[in-house]
Short mmCIF file of C-alpha atoms in Angstrom, two decimals:
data_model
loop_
_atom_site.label_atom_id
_atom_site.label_comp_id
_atom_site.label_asym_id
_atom_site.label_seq_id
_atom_site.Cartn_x
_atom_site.Cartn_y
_atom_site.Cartn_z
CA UNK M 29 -10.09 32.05 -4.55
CA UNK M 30 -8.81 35.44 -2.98
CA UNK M 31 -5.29 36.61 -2.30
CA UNK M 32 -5.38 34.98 1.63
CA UNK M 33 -6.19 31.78 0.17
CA UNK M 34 -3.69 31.68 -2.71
CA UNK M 35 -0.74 32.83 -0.16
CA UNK M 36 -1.75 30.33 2.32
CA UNK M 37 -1.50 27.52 -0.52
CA UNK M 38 1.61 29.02 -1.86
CA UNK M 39 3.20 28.62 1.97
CA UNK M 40 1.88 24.87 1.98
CA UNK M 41 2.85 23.57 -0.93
CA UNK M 42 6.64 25.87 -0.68
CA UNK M 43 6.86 24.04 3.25
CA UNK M 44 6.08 20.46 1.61
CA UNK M 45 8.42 20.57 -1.47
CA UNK M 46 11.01 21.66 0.77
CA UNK M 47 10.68 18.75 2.68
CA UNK M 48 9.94 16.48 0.17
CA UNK M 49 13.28 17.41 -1.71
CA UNK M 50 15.61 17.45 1.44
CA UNK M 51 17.98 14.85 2.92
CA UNK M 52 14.54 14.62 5.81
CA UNK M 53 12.45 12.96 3.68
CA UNK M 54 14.15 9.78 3.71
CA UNK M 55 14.16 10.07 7.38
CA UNK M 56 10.09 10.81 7.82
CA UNK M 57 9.52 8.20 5.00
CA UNK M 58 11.17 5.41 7.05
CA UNK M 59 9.35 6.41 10.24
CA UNK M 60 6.45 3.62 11.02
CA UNK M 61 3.79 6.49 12.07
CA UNK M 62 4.52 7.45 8.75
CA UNK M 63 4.68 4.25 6.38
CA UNK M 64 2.86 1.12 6.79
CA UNK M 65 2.42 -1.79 4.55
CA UNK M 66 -0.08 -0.53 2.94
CA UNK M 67 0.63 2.90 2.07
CA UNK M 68 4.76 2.71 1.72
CA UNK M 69 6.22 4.14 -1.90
CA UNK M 70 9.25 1.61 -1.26
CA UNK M 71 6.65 -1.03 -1.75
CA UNK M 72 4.88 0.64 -4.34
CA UNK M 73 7.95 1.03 -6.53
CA UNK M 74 9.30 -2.73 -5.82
CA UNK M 75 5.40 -3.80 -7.06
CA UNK M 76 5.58 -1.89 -10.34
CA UNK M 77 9.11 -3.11 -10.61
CA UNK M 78 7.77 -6.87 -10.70
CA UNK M 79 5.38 -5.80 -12.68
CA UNK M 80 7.43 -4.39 -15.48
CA UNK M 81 9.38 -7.57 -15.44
CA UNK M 82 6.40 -9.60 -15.81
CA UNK M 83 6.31 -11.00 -12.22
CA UNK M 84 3.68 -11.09 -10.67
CA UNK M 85 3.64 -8.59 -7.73
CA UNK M 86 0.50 -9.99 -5.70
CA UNK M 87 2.56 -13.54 -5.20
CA UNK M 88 4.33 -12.35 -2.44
CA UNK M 89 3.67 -10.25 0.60
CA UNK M 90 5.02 -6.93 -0.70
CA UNK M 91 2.65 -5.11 -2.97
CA UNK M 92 -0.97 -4.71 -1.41
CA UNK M 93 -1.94 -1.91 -3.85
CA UNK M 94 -5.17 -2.86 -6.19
CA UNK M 95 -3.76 -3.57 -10.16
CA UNK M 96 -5.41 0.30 -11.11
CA UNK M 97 -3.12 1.98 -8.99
CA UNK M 98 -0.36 -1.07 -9.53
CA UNK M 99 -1.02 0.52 -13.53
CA UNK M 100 -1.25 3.84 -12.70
CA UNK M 101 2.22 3.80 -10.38
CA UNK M 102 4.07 1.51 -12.79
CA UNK M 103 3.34 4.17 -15.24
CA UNK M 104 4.12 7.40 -13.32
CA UNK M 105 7.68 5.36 -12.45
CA UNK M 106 8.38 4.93 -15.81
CA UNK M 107 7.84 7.96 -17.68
CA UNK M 108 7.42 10.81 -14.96
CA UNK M 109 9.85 9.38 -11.77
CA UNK M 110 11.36 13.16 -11.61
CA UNK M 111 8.09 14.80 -11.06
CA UNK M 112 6.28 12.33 -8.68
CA UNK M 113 7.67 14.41 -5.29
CA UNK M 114 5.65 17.26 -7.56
CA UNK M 115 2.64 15.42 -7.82
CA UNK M 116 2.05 14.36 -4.17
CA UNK M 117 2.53 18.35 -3.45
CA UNK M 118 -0.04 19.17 -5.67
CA UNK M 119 -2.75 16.53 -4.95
CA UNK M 120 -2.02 17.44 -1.14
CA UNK M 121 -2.81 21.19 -2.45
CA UNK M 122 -5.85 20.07 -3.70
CA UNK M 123 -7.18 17.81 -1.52
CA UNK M 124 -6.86 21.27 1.22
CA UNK M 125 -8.82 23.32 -1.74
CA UNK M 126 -11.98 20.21 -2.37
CA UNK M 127 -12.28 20.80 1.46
CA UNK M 128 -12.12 24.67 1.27
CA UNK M 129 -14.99 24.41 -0.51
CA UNK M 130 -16.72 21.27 0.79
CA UNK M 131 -16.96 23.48 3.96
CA UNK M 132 -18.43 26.50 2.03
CA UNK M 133 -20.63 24.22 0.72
CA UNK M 134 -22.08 22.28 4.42
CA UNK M 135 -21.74 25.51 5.77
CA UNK M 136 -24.47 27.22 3.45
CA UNK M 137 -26.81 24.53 3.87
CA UNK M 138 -26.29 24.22 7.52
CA UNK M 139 -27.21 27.86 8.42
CA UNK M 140 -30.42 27.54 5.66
CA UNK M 141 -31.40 24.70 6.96
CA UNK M 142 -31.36 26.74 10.75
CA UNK M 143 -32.44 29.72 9.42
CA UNK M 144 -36.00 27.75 8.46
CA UNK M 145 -36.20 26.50 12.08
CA UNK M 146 -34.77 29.73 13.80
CA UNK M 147 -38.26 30.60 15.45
CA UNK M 148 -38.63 27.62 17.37
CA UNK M 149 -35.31 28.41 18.71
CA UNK M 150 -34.97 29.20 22.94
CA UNK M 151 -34.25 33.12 23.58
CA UNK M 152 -30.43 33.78 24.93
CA UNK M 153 -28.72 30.93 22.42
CA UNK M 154 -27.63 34.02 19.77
CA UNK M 155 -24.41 32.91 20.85
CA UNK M 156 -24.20 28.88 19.77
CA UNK M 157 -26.03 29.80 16.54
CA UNK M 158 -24.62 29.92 12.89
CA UNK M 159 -23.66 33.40 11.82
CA UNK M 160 -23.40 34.78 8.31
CA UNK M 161 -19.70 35.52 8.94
CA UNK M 162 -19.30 32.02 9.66
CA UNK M 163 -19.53 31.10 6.37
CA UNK M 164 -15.65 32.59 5.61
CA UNK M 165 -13.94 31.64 8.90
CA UNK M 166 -15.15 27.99 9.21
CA UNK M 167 -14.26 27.08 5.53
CA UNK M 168 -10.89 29.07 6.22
CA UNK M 169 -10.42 27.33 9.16
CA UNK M 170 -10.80 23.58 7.47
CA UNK M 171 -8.71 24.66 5.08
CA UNK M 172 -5.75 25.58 7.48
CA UNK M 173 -6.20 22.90 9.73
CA UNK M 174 -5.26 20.24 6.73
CA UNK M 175 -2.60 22.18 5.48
CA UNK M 176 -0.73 23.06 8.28
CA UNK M 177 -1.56 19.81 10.15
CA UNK M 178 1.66 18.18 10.72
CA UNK M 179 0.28 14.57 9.99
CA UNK M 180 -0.75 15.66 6.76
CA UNK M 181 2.76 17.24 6.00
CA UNK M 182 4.65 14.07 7.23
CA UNK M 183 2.03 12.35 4.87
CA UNK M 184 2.93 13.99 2.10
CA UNK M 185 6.81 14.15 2.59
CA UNK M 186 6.88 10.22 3.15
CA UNK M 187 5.00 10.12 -0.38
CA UNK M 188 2.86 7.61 0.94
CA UNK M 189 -0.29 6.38 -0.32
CA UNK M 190 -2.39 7.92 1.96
CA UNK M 191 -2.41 11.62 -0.06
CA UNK M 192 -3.86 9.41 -2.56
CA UNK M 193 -6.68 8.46 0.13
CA UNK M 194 -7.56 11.48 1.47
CA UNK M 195 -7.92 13.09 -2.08
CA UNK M 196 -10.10 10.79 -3.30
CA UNK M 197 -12.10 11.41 0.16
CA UNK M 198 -12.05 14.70 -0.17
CA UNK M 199 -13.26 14.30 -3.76
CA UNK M 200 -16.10 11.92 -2.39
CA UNK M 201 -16.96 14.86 0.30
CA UNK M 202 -16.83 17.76 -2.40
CA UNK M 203 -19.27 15.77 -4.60
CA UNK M 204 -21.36 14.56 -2.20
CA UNK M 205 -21.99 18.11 -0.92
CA UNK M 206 -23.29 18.96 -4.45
CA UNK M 207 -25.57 15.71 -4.71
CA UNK M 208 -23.46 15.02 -7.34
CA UNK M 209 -24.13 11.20 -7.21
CA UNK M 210 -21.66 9.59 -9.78
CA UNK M 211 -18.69 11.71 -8.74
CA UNK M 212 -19.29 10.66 -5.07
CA UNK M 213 -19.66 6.98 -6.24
CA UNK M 214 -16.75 7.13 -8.10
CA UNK M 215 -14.64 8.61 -5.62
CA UNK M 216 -16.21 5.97 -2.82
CA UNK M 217 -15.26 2.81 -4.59
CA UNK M 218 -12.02 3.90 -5.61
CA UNK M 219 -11.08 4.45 -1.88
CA UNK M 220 -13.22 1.19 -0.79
CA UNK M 221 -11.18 -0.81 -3.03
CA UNK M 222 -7.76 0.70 -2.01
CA UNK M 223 -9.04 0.54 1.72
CA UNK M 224 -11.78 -1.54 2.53
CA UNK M 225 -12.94 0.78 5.20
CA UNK M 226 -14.29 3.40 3.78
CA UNK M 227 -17.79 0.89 2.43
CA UNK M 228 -19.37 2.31 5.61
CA UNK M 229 -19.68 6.15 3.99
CA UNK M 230 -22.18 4.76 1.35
CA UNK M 231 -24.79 5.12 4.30
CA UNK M 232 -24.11 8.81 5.00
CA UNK M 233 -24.03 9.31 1.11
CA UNK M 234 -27.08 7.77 0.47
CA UNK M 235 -28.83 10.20 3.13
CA UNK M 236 -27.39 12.91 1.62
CA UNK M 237 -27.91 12.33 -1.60
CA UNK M 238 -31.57 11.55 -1.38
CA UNK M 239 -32.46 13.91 1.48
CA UNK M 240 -34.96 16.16 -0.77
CA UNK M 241 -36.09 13.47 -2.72
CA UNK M 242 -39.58 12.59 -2.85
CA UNK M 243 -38.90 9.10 -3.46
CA UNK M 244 -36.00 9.01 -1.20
CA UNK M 245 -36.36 4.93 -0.48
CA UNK M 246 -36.13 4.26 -4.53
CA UNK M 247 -33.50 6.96 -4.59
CA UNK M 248 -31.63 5.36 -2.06
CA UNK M 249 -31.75 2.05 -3.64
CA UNK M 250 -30.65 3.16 -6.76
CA UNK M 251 -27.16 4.51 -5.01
CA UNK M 252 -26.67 1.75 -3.32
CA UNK M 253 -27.11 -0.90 -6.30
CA UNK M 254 -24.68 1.88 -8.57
CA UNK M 255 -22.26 1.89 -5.56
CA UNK M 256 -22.23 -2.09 -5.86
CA UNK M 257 -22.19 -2.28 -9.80
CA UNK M 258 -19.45 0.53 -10.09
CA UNK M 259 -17.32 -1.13 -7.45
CA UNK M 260 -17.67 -4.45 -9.38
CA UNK M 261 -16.89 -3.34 -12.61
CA UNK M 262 -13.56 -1.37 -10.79
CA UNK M 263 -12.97 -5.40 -9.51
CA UNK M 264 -13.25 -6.69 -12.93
CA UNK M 265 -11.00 -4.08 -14.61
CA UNK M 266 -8.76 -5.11 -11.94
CA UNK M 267 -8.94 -8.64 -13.00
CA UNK M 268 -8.45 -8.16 -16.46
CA UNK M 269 -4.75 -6.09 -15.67
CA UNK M 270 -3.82 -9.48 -13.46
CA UNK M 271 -5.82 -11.87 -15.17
CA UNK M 272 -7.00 -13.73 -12.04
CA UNK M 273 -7.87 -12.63 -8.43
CA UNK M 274 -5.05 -12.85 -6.20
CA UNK M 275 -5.03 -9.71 -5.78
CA UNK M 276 -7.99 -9.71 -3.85
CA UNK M 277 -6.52 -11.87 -1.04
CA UNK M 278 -3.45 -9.44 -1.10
CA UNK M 279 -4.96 -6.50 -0.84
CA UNK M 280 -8.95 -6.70 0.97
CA UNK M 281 -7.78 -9.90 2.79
CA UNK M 282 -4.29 -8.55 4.20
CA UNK M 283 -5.94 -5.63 5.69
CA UNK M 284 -8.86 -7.83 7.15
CA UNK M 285 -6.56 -11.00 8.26
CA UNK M 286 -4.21 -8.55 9.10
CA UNK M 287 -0.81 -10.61 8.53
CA UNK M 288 1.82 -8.09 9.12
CA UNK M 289 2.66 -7.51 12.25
CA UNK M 290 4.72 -4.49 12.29
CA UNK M 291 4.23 -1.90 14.83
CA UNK M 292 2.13 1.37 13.90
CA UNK M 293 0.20 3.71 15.91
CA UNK M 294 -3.04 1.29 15.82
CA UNK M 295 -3.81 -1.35 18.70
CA UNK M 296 -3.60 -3.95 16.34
CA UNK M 297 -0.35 -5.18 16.12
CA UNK M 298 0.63 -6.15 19.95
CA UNK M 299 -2.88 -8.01 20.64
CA UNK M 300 -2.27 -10.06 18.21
CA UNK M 301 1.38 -10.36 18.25
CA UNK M 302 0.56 -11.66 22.23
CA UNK M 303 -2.33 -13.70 20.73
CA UNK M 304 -2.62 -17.18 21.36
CA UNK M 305 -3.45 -18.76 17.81
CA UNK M 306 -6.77 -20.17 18.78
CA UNK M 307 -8.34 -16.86 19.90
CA UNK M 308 -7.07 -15.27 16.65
CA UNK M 309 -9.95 -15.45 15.07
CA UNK M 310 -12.41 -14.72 17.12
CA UNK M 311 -10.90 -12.13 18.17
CA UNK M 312 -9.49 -10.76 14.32
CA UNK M 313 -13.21 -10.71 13.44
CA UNK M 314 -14.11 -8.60 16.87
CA UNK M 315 -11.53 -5.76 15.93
CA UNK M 316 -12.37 -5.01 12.40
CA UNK M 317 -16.24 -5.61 13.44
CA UNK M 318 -15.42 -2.84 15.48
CA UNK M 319 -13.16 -0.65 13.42
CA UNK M 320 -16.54 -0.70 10.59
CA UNK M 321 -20.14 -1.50 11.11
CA UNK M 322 -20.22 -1.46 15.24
CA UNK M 323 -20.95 2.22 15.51
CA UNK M 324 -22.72 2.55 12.40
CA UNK M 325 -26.28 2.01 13.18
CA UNK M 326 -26.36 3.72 16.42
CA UNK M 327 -24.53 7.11 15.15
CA UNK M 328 -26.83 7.05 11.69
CA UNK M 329 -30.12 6.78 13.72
CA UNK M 330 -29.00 9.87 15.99
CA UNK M 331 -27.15 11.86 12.67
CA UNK M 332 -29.37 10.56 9.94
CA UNK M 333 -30.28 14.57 9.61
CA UNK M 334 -26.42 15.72 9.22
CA UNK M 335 -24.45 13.09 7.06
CA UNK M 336 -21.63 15.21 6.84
CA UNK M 337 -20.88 15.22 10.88
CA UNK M 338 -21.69 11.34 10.27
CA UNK M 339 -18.90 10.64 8.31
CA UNK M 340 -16.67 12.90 10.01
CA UNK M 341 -17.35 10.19 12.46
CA UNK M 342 -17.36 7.59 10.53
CA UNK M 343 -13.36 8.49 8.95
CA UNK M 344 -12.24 8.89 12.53
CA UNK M 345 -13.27 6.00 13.59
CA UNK M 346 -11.87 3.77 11.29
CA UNK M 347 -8.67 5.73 11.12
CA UNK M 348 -8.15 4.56 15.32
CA UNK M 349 -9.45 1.03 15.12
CA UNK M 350 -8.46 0.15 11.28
CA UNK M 351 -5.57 -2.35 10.89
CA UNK M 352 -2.34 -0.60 9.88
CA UNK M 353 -3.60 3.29 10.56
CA UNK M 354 -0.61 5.94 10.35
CA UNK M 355 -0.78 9.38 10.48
CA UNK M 356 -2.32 10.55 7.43
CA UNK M 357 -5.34 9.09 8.24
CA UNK M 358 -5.57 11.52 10.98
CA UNK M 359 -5.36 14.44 9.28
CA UNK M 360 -7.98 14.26 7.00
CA UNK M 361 -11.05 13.95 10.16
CA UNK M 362 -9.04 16.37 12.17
CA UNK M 363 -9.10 18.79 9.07
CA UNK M 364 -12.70 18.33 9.13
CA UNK M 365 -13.76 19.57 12.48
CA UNK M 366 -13.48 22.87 12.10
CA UNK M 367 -16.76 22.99 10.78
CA UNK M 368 -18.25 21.81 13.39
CA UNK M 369 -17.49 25.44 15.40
CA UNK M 370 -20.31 25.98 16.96
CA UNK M 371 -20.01 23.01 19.42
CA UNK M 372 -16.66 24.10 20.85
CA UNK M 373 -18.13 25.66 23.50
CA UNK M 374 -19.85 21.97 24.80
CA UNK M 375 -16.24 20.35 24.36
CA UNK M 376 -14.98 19.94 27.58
CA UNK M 377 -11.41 17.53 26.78
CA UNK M 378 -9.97 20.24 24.02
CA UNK M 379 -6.71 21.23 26.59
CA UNK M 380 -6.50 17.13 27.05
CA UNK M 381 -6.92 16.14 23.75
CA UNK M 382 -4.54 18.50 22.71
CA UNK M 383 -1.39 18.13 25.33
CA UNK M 384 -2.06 14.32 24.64
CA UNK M 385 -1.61 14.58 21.03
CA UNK M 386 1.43 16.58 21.41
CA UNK M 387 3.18 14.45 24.34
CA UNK M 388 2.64 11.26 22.40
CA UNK M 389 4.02 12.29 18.44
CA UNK M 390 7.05 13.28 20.19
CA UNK M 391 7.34 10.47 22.84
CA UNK M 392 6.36 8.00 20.09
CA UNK M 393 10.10 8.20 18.17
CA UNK M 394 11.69 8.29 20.94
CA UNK M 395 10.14 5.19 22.86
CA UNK M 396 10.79 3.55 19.18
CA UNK M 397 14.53 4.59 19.52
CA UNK M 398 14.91 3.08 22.92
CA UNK M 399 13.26 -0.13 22.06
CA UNK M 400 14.41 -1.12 18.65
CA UNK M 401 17.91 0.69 18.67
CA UNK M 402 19.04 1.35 22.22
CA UNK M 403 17.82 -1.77 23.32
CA UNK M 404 17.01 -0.25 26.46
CA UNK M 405 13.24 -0.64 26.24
CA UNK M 406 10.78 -3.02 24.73
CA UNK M 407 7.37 -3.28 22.64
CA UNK M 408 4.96 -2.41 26.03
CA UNK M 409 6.96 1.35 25.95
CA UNK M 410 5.92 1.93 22.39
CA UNK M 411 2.35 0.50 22.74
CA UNK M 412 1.65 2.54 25.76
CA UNK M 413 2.25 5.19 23.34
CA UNK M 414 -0.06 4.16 21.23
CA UNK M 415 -2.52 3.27 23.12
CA UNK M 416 -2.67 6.84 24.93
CA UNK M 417 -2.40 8.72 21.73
CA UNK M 418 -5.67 6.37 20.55
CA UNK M 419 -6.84 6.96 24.04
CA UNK M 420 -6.67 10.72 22.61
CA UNK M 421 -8.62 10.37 20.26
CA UNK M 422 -11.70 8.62 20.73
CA UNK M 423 -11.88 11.56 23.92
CA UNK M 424 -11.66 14.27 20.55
CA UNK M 425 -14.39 12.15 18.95
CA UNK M 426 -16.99 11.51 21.61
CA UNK M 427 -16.28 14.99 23.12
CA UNK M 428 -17.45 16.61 19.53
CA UNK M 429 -20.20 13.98 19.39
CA UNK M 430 -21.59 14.95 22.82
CA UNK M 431 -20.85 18.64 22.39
CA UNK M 432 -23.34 18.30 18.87
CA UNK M 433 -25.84 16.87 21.09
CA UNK M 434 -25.59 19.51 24.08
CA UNK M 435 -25.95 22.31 21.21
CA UNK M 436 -29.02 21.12 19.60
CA UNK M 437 -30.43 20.27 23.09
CA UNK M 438 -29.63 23.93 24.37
CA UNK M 439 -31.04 25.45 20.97
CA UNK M 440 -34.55 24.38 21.92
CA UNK M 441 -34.54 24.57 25.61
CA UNK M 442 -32.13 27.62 26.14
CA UNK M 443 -28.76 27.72 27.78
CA UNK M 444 -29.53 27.83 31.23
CA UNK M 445 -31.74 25.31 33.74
CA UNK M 446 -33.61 25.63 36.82
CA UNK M 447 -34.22 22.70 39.25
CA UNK M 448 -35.55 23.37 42.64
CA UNK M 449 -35.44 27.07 41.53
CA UNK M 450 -31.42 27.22 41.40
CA UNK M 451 -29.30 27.00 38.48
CA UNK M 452 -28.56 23.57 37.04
CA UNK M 453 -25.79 22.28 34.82
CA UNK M 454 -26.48 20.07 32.12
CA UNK M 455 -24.23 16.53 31.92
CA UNK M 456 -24.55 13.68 29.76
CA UNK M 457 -24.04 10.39 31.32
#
């Protein structure tokens, strides 16, 4: 790594322990964009705390962490509590450095893969092609953009669970780059069993992973079946720490059943806290259909040849429409589309995507202040929030998804268009 990159982690991780060790991070660690159920240290730290007393944590509806991190967090507690603020910093660190080089990585076998098709490219589209130069600024650029992104920073000074996430994604991205097919596995099952939404990346992995393979269906199969056995053998460990599997029903079944229903930046929480009990399910089953496998045939058949953009889709997705989403989850896929550079000139919502983003984070405590302490406001204030700031983001998403199609489209058939001998525009519709 070279001197700009060292000074730029030195900066991040000097901003986050500064945070993380003043009177603020009590503050940001209570904040419900923040913290959720699933990802709060309070909760982690009252689980190990029943579990060093020999209660067991999964009986109530507190801990929803899986019995490896439940050992893992119990043990960190016990015998390194003063350096845990430390260790968030540094896995935040690295999780900005596995995507430094992730980046370096897609971007070198992006522009080979071009430079084998460059002939068959339209004259005039120099301009919306991959550059050499690229190959610094765009890995630069990811790097930045997670560790200067605010969500991440709030993230990481609320110590929640979520730096713990998007390190082991940004493991699983690193590896998967490489072809390195048990590190990627690894990585994926961890986060699947912490999560439950990340199963849908073994379908972008497997493509990538078998992509020069000249048996790529075996191939394929044989990732999917070590996927399933390593993930099973991760649920087995788990049940011989708890000795039964309750903790399967409090962890994989409170994020599907969703049974909390404090408010969070997701659309969850006020459908079905206005729900009439006899739509529940149908309508429970609807919302996480959509927050995993709805898009997931339609964007591999048009992506199947770039995984990576796939599961930058993929992770943004299910960071909108999962059950109790905060703001972490956000900064690992916004993090990620720097490297998609090359398309910004087809994104057409970037000045509304990014006013939105800014007007909702700061309306968002302040709605909550009105309603919950003030009293001078009530749940439909803060869910307009949220549902604008969502709103937000599914424009960033489809915008870079469109703007990917546009640039391929204008690579072959040139920038401009004639019909009727004038100048056309190109829309998608």
């Amino acid at each position: 790594m070279n001197t700009k990159l060292l000074v730029t982690l030195a900066f991040a991780g000097c901003i986050r322990y500064f945070l993380i060790t003043s009177k603020f991070a009590q503050v940001i660690q209570n904040r419900i964009e923040v913290s959720t159920p699933l990802n709060s240290w309070k909760r982690i730290e009252e689980g190990a705390f029943l579990y060093k007393n020999g209660v067991d944590p999964y009986i109530g509806d507190v801990y929803h962490e899986n019995p490896l991190m439940l050992v893992g967090t119990h043990f960190l507690i016990e015998h390194l509590s003063k350096f845990i603020p430390v260790l968030f910093v540094v896995l935040d660190l690295i999780t900005g450095v596995l995507l430094y080089f992730m980046a370096k990585r897609t971007f070198k076998d992006l522009f080979t893969q071009e430079q084998k098709i460059k002939s068959t490219f339209a004259k005039g589209t120099e301009e919306i092609q991959l550059k050499e130069n690229d190959g610094e600024t765009i890995p630069f650029y990811t790097f930045v953009a997670y560790l200067f992104n605010p969500y991440s920073i709030l993230s990481c000074v609320g110590q929640t669970t979520t730096v713990w996430s998007n390190f082991l994604l940004a493991v699983f991205f690193f590896s998967m780059t490489r072809k390195w097919t048990l590190p990627t596995i690894v990585a994926l099952a961890l986060e699947t069993q912490r999560n439950f939404y990340p199963v849908v990346l073994i379908v972008p992995a497997t493509l990538l992973l078998t992509k020069d393979s000249k048996k790529r269906v075996l191939k394929g199969a044989f990732v999917v079946a070590l996927f399933c056995l390593t993930l099973a053998g991760m649920y087995y460990s788990a049940f011989s720490i708890t000795g039964n599997f309750k903790f399967v029903d409090s962890t994989i079944g409170f994020i599907i059943y969703y049974r909390d229903l404090q408010p969070n930046i997701g659309l969850f929480w006020y459908f079905f806290t206005e729900m009439f009990d006899h739509f529940r399910t149908l309508f429970l089953y609807t919302f996480q259909i959509n927050a995993t496998i709805l898009y997931l045939l339609p964007l591999t058949f048009k992506l199947r040849d770039n995984p990576v953009l796939l599961s930058t889709l993929l992770i943004a997705l299910s960071a909108i429409f999962r059950s109790y989403p905060c703001v972490g989850d956000l900064a690992l896929y916004m993090a990620l589309i720097p490297m998609w550079k090359t398309v910004a000139k087809f994104m057409s919502h970037n000045f509304i995507v990014g006013a939105t983003f800014l007007v909702t984070s700061v309306l968002a405590p302040v709605v909550w202040h009105l309603w919950i302490y003030s009293a001078s406001a009530n749940a439909n204030f803060y869910f307009g929030v949220t549902l604008v700031f969502a709103t937000a983001q599914i424009f960033l998403i489809t915008d870079l998804f469109f703007a990917n199609i546009k640039r391929n489209f204008c690579l072959q058939h040139g920038m401009t268009f004639e019909l009727d001998g004038s100048e056309a525009k190109m829309a998608l519709e």
